[in-house]
């Protein structure tokens, strides 16, 4: 693509304008991906790239820190976390978010899109969950559901 842009740029006329437009799209897309570069797909994949590819191309556990921030901002507890990644949940998500609080009757599930889509496709584990609308999408790879 870069080679084609350079070639068209040198030709001038309408091709130069097409090259400028494509370059603008590429640069804009990169800016819009911030700060979720790891799980970012191009614009053609749409808002839900997990429908196309949900394995390690989308999810490396990079959004666990964003999940912690979300849980703190919304003061949520009783959150079960099912995520794909190498980081230890206990080191990133404080226990106060993971254990039930006496005043809280609600339970939440934060799940990596990798597990949600791949395990559901393999074993049908999350059929009911797939019919629900998540209350939040955390970064590009975790969704949060209210399950109680």
Short mmCIF file of N, CA, C and O in Angstrom, two decimals:
data_model
loop_
_atom_site.label_atom_id
_atom_site.label_comp_id
_atom_site.label_asym_id
_atom_site.label_seq_id
_atom_site.Cartn_x
_atom_site.Cartn_y
_atom_site.Cartn_z
N UNK A 1 0.83 -1.19 0.00
CA UNK A 1 0.00 0.00 0.00
C UNK A 1 0.88 1.25 0.00
O UNK A 1 0.60 2.19 -0.72
N UNK A 2 1.94 1.24 0.81
CA UNK A 2 2.82 2.41 0.87
C UNK A 2 3.47 2.66 -0.49
O UNK A 2 3.57 3.81 -0.94
N UNK A 3 3.88 1.59 -1.14
CA UNK A 3 4.50 1.73 -2.46
C UNK A 3 3.51 2.34 -3.46
O UNK A 3 3.84 3.25 -4.22
N UNK A 4 2.28 1.85 -3.43
CA UNK A 4 1.25 2.36 -4.33
C UNK A 4 0.98 3.84 -4.06
O UNK A 4 0.80 4.63 -4.99
N UNK A 5 0.96 4.22 -2.78
CA UNK A 5 0.73 5.63 -2.44
C UNK A 5 1.84 6.52 -3.01
O UNK A 5 1.57 7.58 -3.56
N UNK A 6 3.08 6.07 -2.86
CA UNK A 6 4.21 6.86 -3.38
C UNK A 6 4.13 6.96 -4.91
O UNK A 6 4.32 8.03 -5.48
N UNK A 7 3.83 5.85 -5.57
CA UNK A 7 3.73 5.85 -7.03
C UNK A 7 2.61 6.78 -7.50
O UNK A 7 2.79 7.56 -8.44
N UNK A 8 1.45 6.70 -6.85
CA UNK A 8 0.32 7.53 -7.26
C UNK A 8 0.59 9.00 -6.93
O UNK A 8 0.14 9.89 -7.63
N UNK A 9 1.29 9.25 -5.85
CA UNK A 9 1.59 10.62 -5.45
C UNK A 9 2.39 11.31 -6.56
O UNK A 9 2.15 12.45 -6.90
N UNK A 10 3.35 10.57 -7.11
CA UNK A 10 4.22 11.14 -8.15
C UNK A 10 3.49 11.35 -9.47
O UNK A 10 3.92 12.16 -10.29
N UNK A 11 2.39 10.64 -9.70
CA UNK A 11 1.67 10.77 -10.97
C UNK A 11 0.86 12.05 -11.05
O UNK A 11 0.51 12.51 -12.14
N UNK A 12 0.51 12.63 -9.92
CA UNK A 12 -0.25 13.87 -9.91
C UNK A 12 -1.71 13.64 -10.27
O UNK A 12 -2.19 12.51 -10.36
N UNK A 13 -2.44 14.73 -10.45
CA UNK A 13 -3.85 14.66 -10.82
C UNK A 13 -4.72 13.97 -9.77
O UNK A 13 -4.48 14.07 -8.58
N UNK A 14 -5.73 13.25 -10.27
CA UNK A 14 -6.68 12.60 -9.37
C UNK A 14 -6.02 11.49 -8.54
O UNK A 14 -6.42 11.24 -7.41
N UNK A 15 -4.99 10.87 -9.08
CA UNK A 15 -4.31 9.80 -8.33
C UNK A 15 -3.60 10.36 -7.10
O UNK A 15 -3.54 9.72 -6.06
N UNK A 16 -3.05 11.54 -7.24
CA UNK A 16 -2.40 12.16 -6.09
C UNK A 16 -3.43 12.45 -5.00
O UNK A 16 -3.16 12.26 -3.82
N UNK A 17 -4.62 12.88 -5.39
CA UNK A 17 -5.68 13.15 -4.40
C UNK A 17 -6.16 11.86 -3.73
O UNK A 17 -6.43 11.84 -2.53
N UNK A 18 -6.24 10.79 -4.50
CA UNK A 18 -6.61 9.50 -3.92
C UNK A 18 -5.53 9.06 -2.92
O UNK A 18 -5.82 8.60 -1.82
N UNK A 19 -4.27 9.22 -3.29
CA UNK A 19 -3.16 8.85 -2.41
C UNK A 19 -3.21 9.68 -1.12
O UNK A 19 -3.02 9.15 -0.02
N UNK A 20 -3.48 10.98 -1.24
CA UNK A 20 -3.58 11.85 -0.05
C UNK A 20 -4.75 11.41 0.83
O UNK A 20 -4.64 11.38 2.06
N UNK A 21 -5.88 11.07 0.21
CA UNK A 21 -7.04 10.62 0.98
C UNK A 21 -6.77 9.32 1.73
O UNK A 21 -7.11 9.18 2.90
N UNK A 22 -6.12 8.37 1.04
CA UNK A 22 -5.79 7.09 1.70
C UNK A 22 -4.79 7.30 2.83
O UNK A 22 -4.91 6.68 3.89
N UNK A 23 -3.83 8.16 2.62
CA UNK A 23 -2.86 8.46 3.67
C UNK A 23 -3.55 9.09 4.88
O UNK A 23 -3.27 8.74 6.02
N UNK A 24 -4.47 9.98 4.63
CA UNK A 24 -5.23 10.62 5.72
C UNK A 24 -6.04 9.57 6.49
O UNK A 24 -6.09 9.60 7.72
N UNK A 25 -6.66 8.63 5.78
CA UNK A 25 -7.43 7.57 6.43
C UNK A 25 -6.51 6.71 7.31
O UNK A 25 -6.83 6.41 8.46
N UNK A 26 -5.37 6.33 6.79
CA UNK A 26 -4.43 5.50 7.54
C UNK A 26 -3.96 6.21 8.81
O UNK A 26 -3.93 5.63 9.89
N UNK A 27 -3.60 7.49 8.69
CA UNK A 27 -3.13 8.24 9.84
C UNK A 27 -4.25 8.45 10.87
O UNK A 27 -4.04 8.31 12.07
N UNK A 28 -5.45 8.75 10.40
CA UNK A 28 -6.59 8.95 11.29
C UNK A 28 -6.92 7.68 12.05
O UNK A 28 -7.19 7.70 13.25
N UNK A 29 -6.90 6.57 11.34
CA UNK A 29 -7.21 5.29 11.95
C UNK A 29 -6.22 4.96 13.07
O UNK A 29 -6.60 4.49 14.14
N UNK A 30 -4.97 5.25 12.86
CA UNK A 30 -3.95 5.01 13.89
C UNK A 30 -4.20 5.89 15.11
O UNK A 30 -4.06 5.44 16.25
N UNK A 31 -4.58 7.12 14.88
CA UNK A 31 -4.87 8.02 16.01
C UNK A 31 -6.11 7.57 16.78
O UNK A 31 -6.15 7.63 18.00
N UNK A 32 -7.13 7.12 16.06
CA UNK A 32 -8.36 6.68 16.70
C UNK A 32 -8.17 5.41 17.52
O UNK A 32 -8.94 5.15 18.45
N UNK A 33 -7.18 4.63 17.22
CA UNK A 33 -6.93 3.38 17.94
C UNK A 33 -6.35 3.63 19.33
O UNK A 33 -6.42 2.75 20.18
N UNK A 34 -5.80 4.80 19.56
CA UNK A 34 -5.15 5.09 20.85
C UNK A 34 -6.13 4.94 22.00
O UNK A 34 -7.25 5.41 21.90
N UNK A 35 -5.82 4.32 23.11
CA UNK A 35 -4.58 3.63 23.48
C UNK A 35 -4.67 2.11 23.28
O UNK A 35 -3.91 1.36 23.86
N UNK A 36 -5.59 1.68 22.48
CA UNK A 36 -5.86 0.24 22.35
C UNK A 36 -5.24 -0.34 21.07
O UNK A 36 -5.90 -0.99 20.29
N UNK A 37 -3.96 -0.13 20.87
CA UNK A 37 -3.30 -0.55 19.65
C UNK A 37 -3.22 -2.06 19.48
O UNK A 37 -3.34 -2.56 18.38
N UNK A 38 -3.01 -2.79 20.57
CA UNK A 38 -2.79 -4.24 20.46
C UNK A 38 -3.99 -4.94 19.83
O UNK A 38 -3.85 -5.77 18.94
N UNK A 39 -5.18 -4.62 20.27
CA UNK A 39 -6.37 -5.28 19.76
C UNK A 39 -7.06 -4.55 18.63
O UNK A 39 -8.19 -4.86 18.28
N UNK A 40 -6.36 -3.59 18.03
CA UNK A 40 -7.00 -2.78 16.98
C UNK A 40 -6.97 -3.48 15.63
O UNK A 40 -5.97 -4.05 15.23
N UNK A 41 -8.08 -3.45 14.94
CA UNK A 41 -8.20 -3.92 13.57
C UNK A 41 -8.47 -2.71 12.69
O UNK A 41 -8.81 -1.64 13.19
N UNK A 42 -8.36 -2.86 11.40
CA UNK A 42 -8.62 -1.71 10.54
C UNK A 42 -10.12 -1.40 10.49
O UNK A 42 -10.95 -2.15 11.01
N UNK A 43 -10.46 -0.29 9.87
CA UNK A 43 -11.84 0.18 9.83
C UNK A 43 -12.80 -0.81 9.17
O UNK A 43 -13.98 -0.84 9.49
N UNK A 44 -12.30 -1.62 8.27
CA UNK A 44 -13.16 -2.57 7.59
C UNK A 44 -13.73 -3.63 8.53
O UNK A 44 -14.76 -4.22 8.26
N UNK A 45 -13.05 -3.89 9.65
CA UNK A 45 -13.52 -4.88 10.62
C UNK A 45 -14.71 -4.36 11.43
O UNK A 45 -15.42 -5.14 12.05
N UNK A 46 -14.91 -3.05 11.45
CA UNK A 46 -16.04 -2.48 12.18
C UNK A 46 -15.78 -2.40 13.68
O UNK A 46 -14.66 -2.55 14.15
N UNK A 47 -16.86 -2.17 14.44
CA UNK A 47 -16.76 -2.00 15.88
C UNK A 47 -16.52 -3.31 16.63
O UNK A 47 -16.10 -3.30 17.77
N UNK A 48 -16.84 -4.42 16.02
CA UNK A 48 -16.73 -5.72 16.69
C UNK A 48 -15.85 -6.67 15.89
O UNK A 48 -16.34 -7.64 15.32
N UNK A 49 -14.55 -6.45 15.91
CA UNK A 49 -13.66 -7.31 15.14
C UNK A 49 -13.61 -8.75 15.66
O UNK A 49 -13.18 -9.65 14.94
N UNK A 50 -14.08 -8.98 16.88
CA UNK A 50 -14.09 -10.34 17.42
C UNK A 50 -14.98 -11.28 16.60
O UNK A 50 -14.84 -12.49 16.68
N UNK A 51 -15.87 -10.73 15.81
CA UNK A 51 -16.69 -11.57 14.92
C UNK A 51 -15.84 -12.14 13.78
O UNK A 51 -16.21 -13.13 13.17
N UNK A 52 -14.72 -11.51 13.51
CA UNK A 52 -13.83 -11.95 12.45
C UNK A 52 -12.71 -12.83 13.01
O UNK A 52 -12.42 -13.89 12.48
N UNK A 53 -12.09 -12.36 14.09
CA UNK A 53 -10.94 -13.05 14.65
C UNK A 53 -10.87 -12.75 16.15
O UNK A 53 -10.84 -11.60 16.55
N UNK A 54 -10.89 -13.80 16.98
CA UNK A 54 -10.96 -13.57 18.43
C UNK A 54 -9.83 -14.24 19.19
O UNK A 54 -9.89 -14.33 20.40
N UNK A 55 -8.83 -14.70 18.53
CA UNK A 55 -7.75 -15.38 19.26
C UNK A 55 -6.70 -14.36 19.70
O UNK A 55 -7.02 -13.22 19.98
N UNK A 56 -5.47 -14.74 19.72
CA UNK A 56 -4.42 -13.87 20.26
C UNK A 56 -4.17 -12.64 19.39
O UNK A 56 -3.44 -11.74 19.81
N UNK A 57 -4.75 -12.55 18.23
CA UNK A 57 -4.63 -11.33 17.44
C UNK A 57 -5.40 -10.18 18.08
O UNK A 57 -5.11 -9.03 17.86
N UNK A 58 -6.38 -10.52 18.87
CA UNK A 58 -7.22 -9.51 19.52
C UNK A 58 -6.86 -9.35 20.98
O UNK A 58 -6.92 -8.26 21.53
N UNK A 59 -6.48 -10.41 21.65
CA UNK A 59 -6.44 -10.42 23.10
C UNK A 59 -5.15 -11.03 23.64
O UNK A 59 -4.87 -12.20 23.43
N UNK A 60 -4.39 -10.20 24.35
CA UNK A 60 -3.19 -10.67 25.05
C UNK A 60 -3.28 -10.34 26.53
O UNK A 60 -2.27 -10.31 27.22
N UNK A 61 -4.47 -10.00 27.01
CA UNK A 61 -4.62 -9.61 28.40
C UNK A 61 -4.27 -8.15 28.64
O UNK A 61 -4.13 -7.71 29.77
N UNK A 62 -4.16 -7.39 27.56
CA UNK A 62 -3.71 -6.01 27.65
C UNK A 62 -4.71 -5.08 28.34
O UNK A 62 -4.34 -3.99 28.76
N UNK A 63 -5.95 -5.49 28.46
CA UNK A 63 -6.97 -4.59 29.00
C UNK A 63 -7.28 -4.82 30.48
O UNK A 63 -8.19 -4.21 31.01
N UNK A 64 -6.52 -5.65 31.14
CA UNK A 64 -6.75 -5.90 32.56
C UNK A 64 -6.55 -4.62 33.38
O UNK A 64 -7.30 -4.35 34.32
N UNK A 65 -5.59 -3.80 33.00
CA UNK A 65 -5.37 -2.53 33.71
C UNK A 65 -6.54 -1.58 33.47
O UNK A 65 -6.98 -0.89 34.38
N UNK A 66 -7.09 -1.59 32.26
CA UNK A 66 -8.26 -0.75 31.98
C UNK A 66 -9.47 -1.26 32.77
O UNK A 66 -10.30 -0.46 33.20
N UNK A 67 -9.56 -2.57 32.95
CA UNK A 67 -10.65 -3.13 33.76
C UNK A 67 -10.52 -2.65 35.19
O UNK A 67 -11.52 -2.25 35.81
N UNK A 68 -9.33 -2.68 35.75
CA UNK A 68 -9.13 -2.19 37.12
C UNK A 68 -9.60 -0.74 37.24
O UNK A 68 -10.32 -0.38 38.16
N UNK A 69 -9.21 0.08 36.29
CA UNK A 69 -9.61 1.49 36.32
C UNK A 69 -11.14 1.63 36.26
O UNK A 69 -11.73 2.41 37.00
N UNK A 70 -11.78 0.83 35.40
CA UNK A 70 -13.25 0.89 35.28
C UNK A 70 -13.91 0.47 36.59
O UNK A 70 -14.85 1.11 37.06
N UNK A 71 -13.43 -0.61 37.20
CA UNK A 71 -14.01 -1.10 38.45
C UNK A 71 -13.86 -0.07 39.57
O UNK A 71 -14.76 0.10 40.39
N UNK A 72 -12.72 0.61 39.59
CA UNK A 72 -12.50 1.65 40.60
C UNK A 72 -13.41 2.84 40.37
O UNK A 72 -14.01 3.36 41.30
N UNK A 73 -13.53 3.28 39.12
CA UNK A 73 -14.37 4.43 38.80
C UNK A 73 -15.84 4.18 39.12
O UNK A 73 -16.56 5.09 39.50
N UNK A 74 -16.28 2.93 38.94
CA UNK A 74 -17.70 2.60 39.16
C UNK A 74 -17.94 1.89 40.48
O UNK A 74 -19.07 1.48 40.76
N UNK A 75 -16.90 1.75 41.28
CA UNK A 75 -16.98 1.14 42.61
C UNK A 75 -17.71 -0.21 42.59
O UNK A 75 -18.64 -0.44 43.35
N UNK A 76 -17.29 -1.09 41.70
CA UNK A 76 -17.92 -2.39 41.57
C UNK A 76 -17.17 -3.44 42.38
O UNK A 76 -15.95 -3.43 42.47
N UNK A 77 -17.94 -4.35 42.95
CA UNK A 77 -17.35 -5.51 43.64
C UNK A 77 -18.09 -6.74 43.15
O UNK A 77 -19.03 -6.65 42.36
N UNK A 78 -17.67 -7.90 43.64
CA UNK A 78 -18.28 -9.18 43.26
C UNK A 78 -18.17 -9.41 41.75
O UNK A 78 -19.14 -9.73 41.07
N UNK A 79 -16.96 -9.21 41.25
CA UNK A 79 -16.68 -9.35 39.82
C UNK A 79 -15.87 -10.62 39.59
O UNK A 79 -14.77 -10.76 40.12
N UNK A 80 -16.44 -11.54 38.84
CA UNK A 80 -15.68 -12.72 38.43
C UNK A 80 -14.97 -12.36 37.13
O UNK A 80 -15.56 -11.77 36.23
N UNK A 81 -13.69 -12.72 37.05
CA UNK A 81 -12.89 -12.34 35.89
C UNK A 81 -12.41 -13.58 35.17
O UNK A 81 -11.76 -14.44 35.75
N UNK A 82 -12.76 -13.67 33.89
CA UNK A 82 -12.31 -14.75 33.02
C UNK A 82 -11.58 -14.07 31.88
O UNK A 82 -12.20 -13.49 31.01
N UNK A 83 -10.25 -14.11 31.94
CA UNK A 83 -9.52 -13.37 30.91
C UNK A 83 -8.34 -14.17 30.40
O UNK A 83 -7.86 -15.09 31.05
N UNK A 84 -7.91 -13.81 29.21
CA UNK A 84 -6.78 -14.46 28.55
C UNK A 84 -5.57 -13.55 28.70
O UNK A 84 -5.59 -12.41 28.28
N UNK A 85 -4.53 -14.05 29.33
CA UNK A 85 -3.33 -13.26 29.48
C UNK A 85 -2.37 -13.89 30.46
O UNK A 85 -2.71 -14.85 31.16
N UNK A 86 -1.18 -13.33 30.52
CA UNK A 86 -0.14 -13.89 31.37
C UNK A 86 -0.06 -13.22 32.73
O UNK A 86 0.51 -13.77 33.66
N UNK A 87 -0.62 -12.03 32.87
CA UNK A 87 -0.56 -11.32 34.15
C UNK A 87 -1.45 -11.95 35.20
O UNK A 87 -2.52 -12.46 34.90
N UNK A 88 -0.99 -11.92 36.43
CA UNK A 88 -1.77 -12.47 37.54
C UNK A 88 -2.87 -11.49 37.93
O UNK A 88 -2.59 -10.33 38.25
N UNK A 89 -4.10 -11.96 37.89
CA UNK A 89 -5.24 -11.11 38.22
C UNK A 89 -5.07 -10.50 39.60
O UNK A 89 -5.36 -9.32 39.81
N UNK A 90 -4.59 -11.29 40.56
CA UNK A 90 -4.45 -10.83 41.94
C UNK A 90 -3.50 -9.64 42.06
O UNK A 90 -3.61 -8.84 42.98
N UNK A 91 -2.54 -9.52 41.15
CA UNK A 91 -1.59 -8.43 41.21
C UNK A 91 -2.12 -7.15 40.56
O UNK A 91 -1.61 -6.07 40.82
N UNK A 92 -3.13 -7.28 39.73
CA UNK A 92 -3.62 -6.12 38.99
C UNK A 92 -4.98 -5.65 39.50
O UNK A 92 -5.22 -4.45 39.64
N UNK A 93 -5.87 -6.59 39.79
CA UNK A 93 -7.22 -6.24 40.26
C UNK A 93 -7.26 -6.44 41.78
O UNK A 93 -7.12 -7.56 42.26
N UNK A 94 -7.47 -5.37 42.57
CA UNK A 94 -7.53 -5.51 44.02
C UNK A 94 -8.65 -6.47 44.44
O UNK A 94 -9.69 -6.57 43.79
N UNK A 95 -8.42 -7.15 45.55
CA UNK A 95 -9.39 -8.13 46.04
C UNK A 95 -10.75 -7.50 46.32
O UNK A 95 -11.79 -8.14 46.14
N UNK A 96 -10.79 -6.25 46.74
CA UNK A 96 -12.08 -5.61 47.05
C UNK A 96 -13.03 -5.59 45.86
O UNK A 96 -14.23 -5.52 46.03
N UNK A 97 -12.48 -5.68 44.65
CA UNK A 97 -13.35 -5.73 43.47
C UNK A 97 -13.80 -7.16 43.16
O UNK A 97 -14.82 -7.38 42.54
N UNK A 98 -13.01 -8.12 43.61
CA UNK A 98 -13.29 -9.51 43.27
C UNK A 98 -14.18 -10.21 44.30
O UNK A 98 -14.81 -11.20 43.99
N UNK A 99 -14.23 -9.73 45.52
CA UNK A 99 -15.03 -10.41 46.53
C UNK A 99 -16.39 -9.73 46.68
O UNK A 99 -16.53 -8.53 46.44
N UNK A 100 -17.40 -10.49 47.12
CA UNK A 100 -18.72 -9.90 47.33
C UNK A 100 -18.70 -8.93 48.52
O UNK A 100 -18.05 -9.19 49.52
N UNK A 101 -19.39 -7.84 48.38
CA UNK A 101 -19.54 -6.89 49.48
C UNK A 101 -20.89 -7.14 50.13
O UNK A 101 -21.86 -7.51 49.45
N UNK A 102 -21.00 -6.97 51.44
CA UNK A 102 -22.26 -7.28 52.13
C UNK A 102 -23.47 -6.52 51.57
O UNK A 102 -24.56 -7.05 51.50
N UNK A 103 -23.28 -5.28 51.17
CA UNK A 103 -24.40 -4.46 50.68
C UNK A 103 -24.74 -4.72 49.21
O UNK A 103 -25.75 -4.26 48.72
N UNK A 104 -23.88 -5.44 48.50
CA UNK A 104 -24.07 -5.63 47.06
C UNK A 104 -24.75 -6.96 46.76
O UNK A 104 -24.28 -8.02 47.17
N UNK A 105 -25.84 -6.90 46.05
CA UNK A 105 -26.53 -8.12 45.61
C UNK A 105 -26.20 -8.45 44.17
O UNK A 105 -26.52 -9.53 43.70
N UNK A 106 -25.59 -7.52 43.49
CA UNK A 106 -25.30 -7.73 42.08
C UNK A 106 -23.97 -8.46 41.90
O UNK A 106 -23.04 -8.27 42.67
N UNK A 107 -23.93 -9.27 40.86
CA UNK A 107 -22.71 -9.99 40.50
C UNK A 107 -22.37 -9.64 39.07
O UNK A 107 -23.26 -9.46 38.23
N UNK A 108 -21.08 -9.56 38.79
CA UNK A 108 -20.62 -9.18 37.46
C UNK A 108 -19.66 -10.22 36.92
O UNK A 108 -19.00 -10.93 37.68
N UNK A 109 -19.57 -10.26 35.61
CA UNK A 109 -18.61 -11.12 34.94
C UNK A 109 -17.86 -10.28 33.92
O UNK A 109 -18.47 -9.69 33.02
N UNK A 110 -16.55 -10.20 34.09
CA UNK A 110 -15.68 -9.55 33.11
C UNK A 110 -15.01 -10.68 32.35
O UNK A 110 -14.31 -11.51 32.94
N UNK A 111 -15.22 -10.73 31.05
CA UNK A 111 -14.72 -11.86 30.28
C UNK A 111 -14.01 -11.39 29.01
O UNK A 111 -14.48 -10.47 28.34
N UNK A 112 -12.90 -12.02 28.73
CA UNK A 112 -12.16 -11.72 27.50
C UNK A 112 -12.97 -12.17 26.30
O UNK A 112 -13.61 -13.23 26.32
N UNK A 113 -12.93 -11.38 25.27
CA UNK A 113 -13.65 -11.74 24.04
C UNK A 113 -13.13 -13.05 23.46
O UNK A 113 -13.89 -13.81 22.86
N UNK A 114 -11.88 -13.34 23.70
CA UNK A 114 -11.32 -14.62 23.24
C UNK A 114 -12.10 -15.78 23.84
O UNK A 114 -12.51 -16.69 23.14
N UNK A 115 -12.30 -15.74 25.16
CA UNK A 115 -13.06 -16.82 25.80
C UNK A 115 -14.52 -16.79 25.40
O UNK A 115 -15.12 -17.82 25.13
N UNK A 116 -15.08 -15.61 25.37
CA UNK A 116 -16.50 -15.49 25.05
C UNK A 116 -16.81 -16.08 23.68
O UNK A 116 -17.75 -16.86 23.53
N UNK A 117 -16.01 -15.76 22.70
CA UNK A 117 -16.30 -16.23 21.34
C UNK A 117 -15.75 -17.62 21.05
O UNK A 117 -16.44 -18.46 20.49
N UNK A 118 -14.50 -17.87 21.41
CA UNK A 118 -13.91 -19.17 21.07
C UNK A 118 -14.48 -20.31 21.90
O UNK A 118 -14.79 -21.38 21.36
N UNK A 119 -14.61 -20.12 23.20
CA UNK A 119 -15.15 -21.20 24.03
C UNK A 119 -16.63 -21.41 23.73
O UNK A 119 -17.12 -22.53 23.79
N UNK A 120 -17.32 -20.37 23.40
CA UNK A 120 -18.72 -20.54 23.02
C UNK A 120 -18.81 -21.31 21.71
O UNK A 120 -19.65 -22.20 21.56
N UNK A 121 -17.94 -21.01 20.77
CA UNK A 121 -17.95 -21.72 19.48
C UNK A 121 -17.57 -23.20 19.67
O UNK A 121 -18.14 -24.07 19.03
N UNK A 122 -16.62 -23.46 20.56
CA UNK A 122 -16.15 -24.84 20.76
C UNK A 122 -17.13 -25.67 21.58
O UNK A 122 -17.38 -26.83 21.28
N UNK A 123 -17.64 -25.09 22.68
CA UNK A 123 -18.42 -25.88 23.63
C UNK A 123 -19.79 -25.31 23.95
O UNK A 123 -20.54 -25.91 24.72
N UNK A 124 -20.11 -24.16 23.43
CA UNK A 124 -21.41 -23.55 23.71
C UNK A 124 -21.57 -23.08 25.14
O UNK A 124 -22.68 -22.99 25.65
N UNK A 125 -20.46 -22.74 25.81
CA UNK A 125 -20.50 -22.39 27.23
C UNK A 125 -21.21 -21.07 27.53
O UNK A 125 -21.71 -20.89 28.63
N UNK A 126 -21.23 -20.16 26.59
CA UNK A 126 -21.73 -18.82 26.89
C UNK A 126 -22.93 -18.42 26.03
O UNK A 126 -23.11 -17.25 25.72
N UNK A 127 -23.76 -19.38 25.66
CA UNK A 127 -24.93 -19.10 24.82
C UNK A 127 -25.83 -18.03 25.44
O UNK A 127 -26.24 -17.10 24.77
N UNK A 128 -26.15 -18.18 26.73
CA UNK A 128 -27.02 -17.21 27.39
C UNK A 128 -26.38 -15.84 27.47
O UNK A 128 -27.04 -14.82 27.27
N UNK A 129 -25.10 -15.82 27.75
CA UNK A 129 -24.37 -14.56 27.86
C UNK A 129 -24.32 -13.83 26.51
O UNK A 129 -24.45 -12.61 26.45
N UNK A 130 -24.18 -14.59 25.45
CA UNK A 130 -24.10 -14.00 24.11
C UNK A 130 -25.40 -13.29 23.72
O UNK A 130 -25.39 -12.39 22.88
N UNK A 131 -26.50 -13.66 24.34
CA UNK A 131 -27.79 -13.01 24.04
C UNK A 131 -27.97 -11.70 24.81
O UNK A 131 -28.84 -10.91 24.49
N UNK A 132 -27.15 -11.50 25.84
CA UNK A 132 -27.25 -10.29 26.66
C UNK A 132 -26.42 -9.16 26.07
O UNK A 132 -25.49 -9.39 25.30
N UNK A 133 -26.75 -7.97 26.47
CA UNK A 133 -25.97 -6.80 26.09
C UNK A 133 -25.02 -6.49 27.24
O UNK A 133 -25.46 -6.34 28.38
N UNK A 134 -23.72 -6.40 26.96
CA UNK A 134 -22.79 -6.07 28.05
C UNK A 134 -23.03 -4.66 28.57
O UNK A 134 -23.49 -3.79 27.82
N UNK A 135 -22.73 -4.45 29.84
CA UNK A 135 -22.89 -3.10 30.39
C UNK A 135 -21.71 -2.21 30.02
O UNK A 135 -21.82 -0.99 30.08
N UNK A 136 -20.59 -2.83 29.65
CA UNK A 136 -19.42 -2.03 29.23
C UNK A 136 -18.48 -2.89 28.40
O UNK A 136 -18.41 -4.10 28.56
N UNK A 137 -17.79 -2.20 27.54
CA UNK A 137 -16.68 -2.83 26.81
C UNK A 137 -15.42 -2.16 27.31
O UNK A 137 -15.29 -0.94 27.24
N UNK A 138 -14.51 -2.98 27.84
CA UNK A 138 -13.30 -2.45 28.45
C UNK A 138 -12.16 -2.62 27.44
O UNK A 138 -11.78 -3.74 27.12
N UNK A 139 -11.66 -1.51 26.95
CA UNK A 139 -10.60 -1.58 25.95
C UNK A 139 -11.12 -2.27 24.70
O UNK A 139 -12.27 -2.08 24.29
N UNK A 140 -10.28 -3.11 24.12
CA UNK A 140 -10.69 -3.80 22.90
C UNK A 140 -10.91 -5.28 23.11
O UNK A 140 -11.25 -5.98 22.17
N UNK A 141 -10.73 -5.78 24.37
CA UNK A 141 -10.78 -7.22 24.52
C UNK A 141 -11.57 -7.77 25.70
O UNK A 141 -11.65 -8.98 25.86
N UNK A 142 -12.16 -6.94 26.52
CA UNK A 142 -12.93 -7.42 27.68
C UNK A 142 -14.32 -6.79 27.64
O UNK A 142 -14.46 -5.60 27.37
N UNK A 143 -15.33 -7.60 27.94
CA UNK A 143 -16.69 -7.08 28.10
C UNK A 143 -17.16 -7.41 29.52
O UNK A 143 -16.76 -8.41 30.11
N UNK A 144 -18.01 -6.54 30.04
CA UNK A 144 -18.50 -6.67 31.40
C UNK A 144 -20.00 -6.86 31.37
O UNK A 144 -20.72 -6.09 30.75
N UNK A 145 -20.45 -7.92 32.05
CA UNK A 145 -21.87 -8.24 32.13
C UNK A 145 -22.34 -8.20 33.57
O UNK A 145 -21.58 -8.53 34.49
N UNK A 146 -23.59 -7.82 33.76
CA UNK A 146 -24.25 -7.98 35.06
C UNK A 146 -24.92 -9.34 34.96
O UNK A 146 -25.74 -9.58 34.07
N UNK A 147 -24.59 -10.26 35.88
CA UNK A 147 -25.10 -11.62 35.77
C UNK A 147 -26.06 -12.02 36.90
O UNK A 147 -26.47 -13.16 36.96
N UNK A 148 -26.40 -11.11 37.77
CA UNK A 148 -27.34 -11.49 38.84
C UNK A 148 -28.70 -10.91 38.58
O UNK A 148 -28.90 -10.05 37.79
#
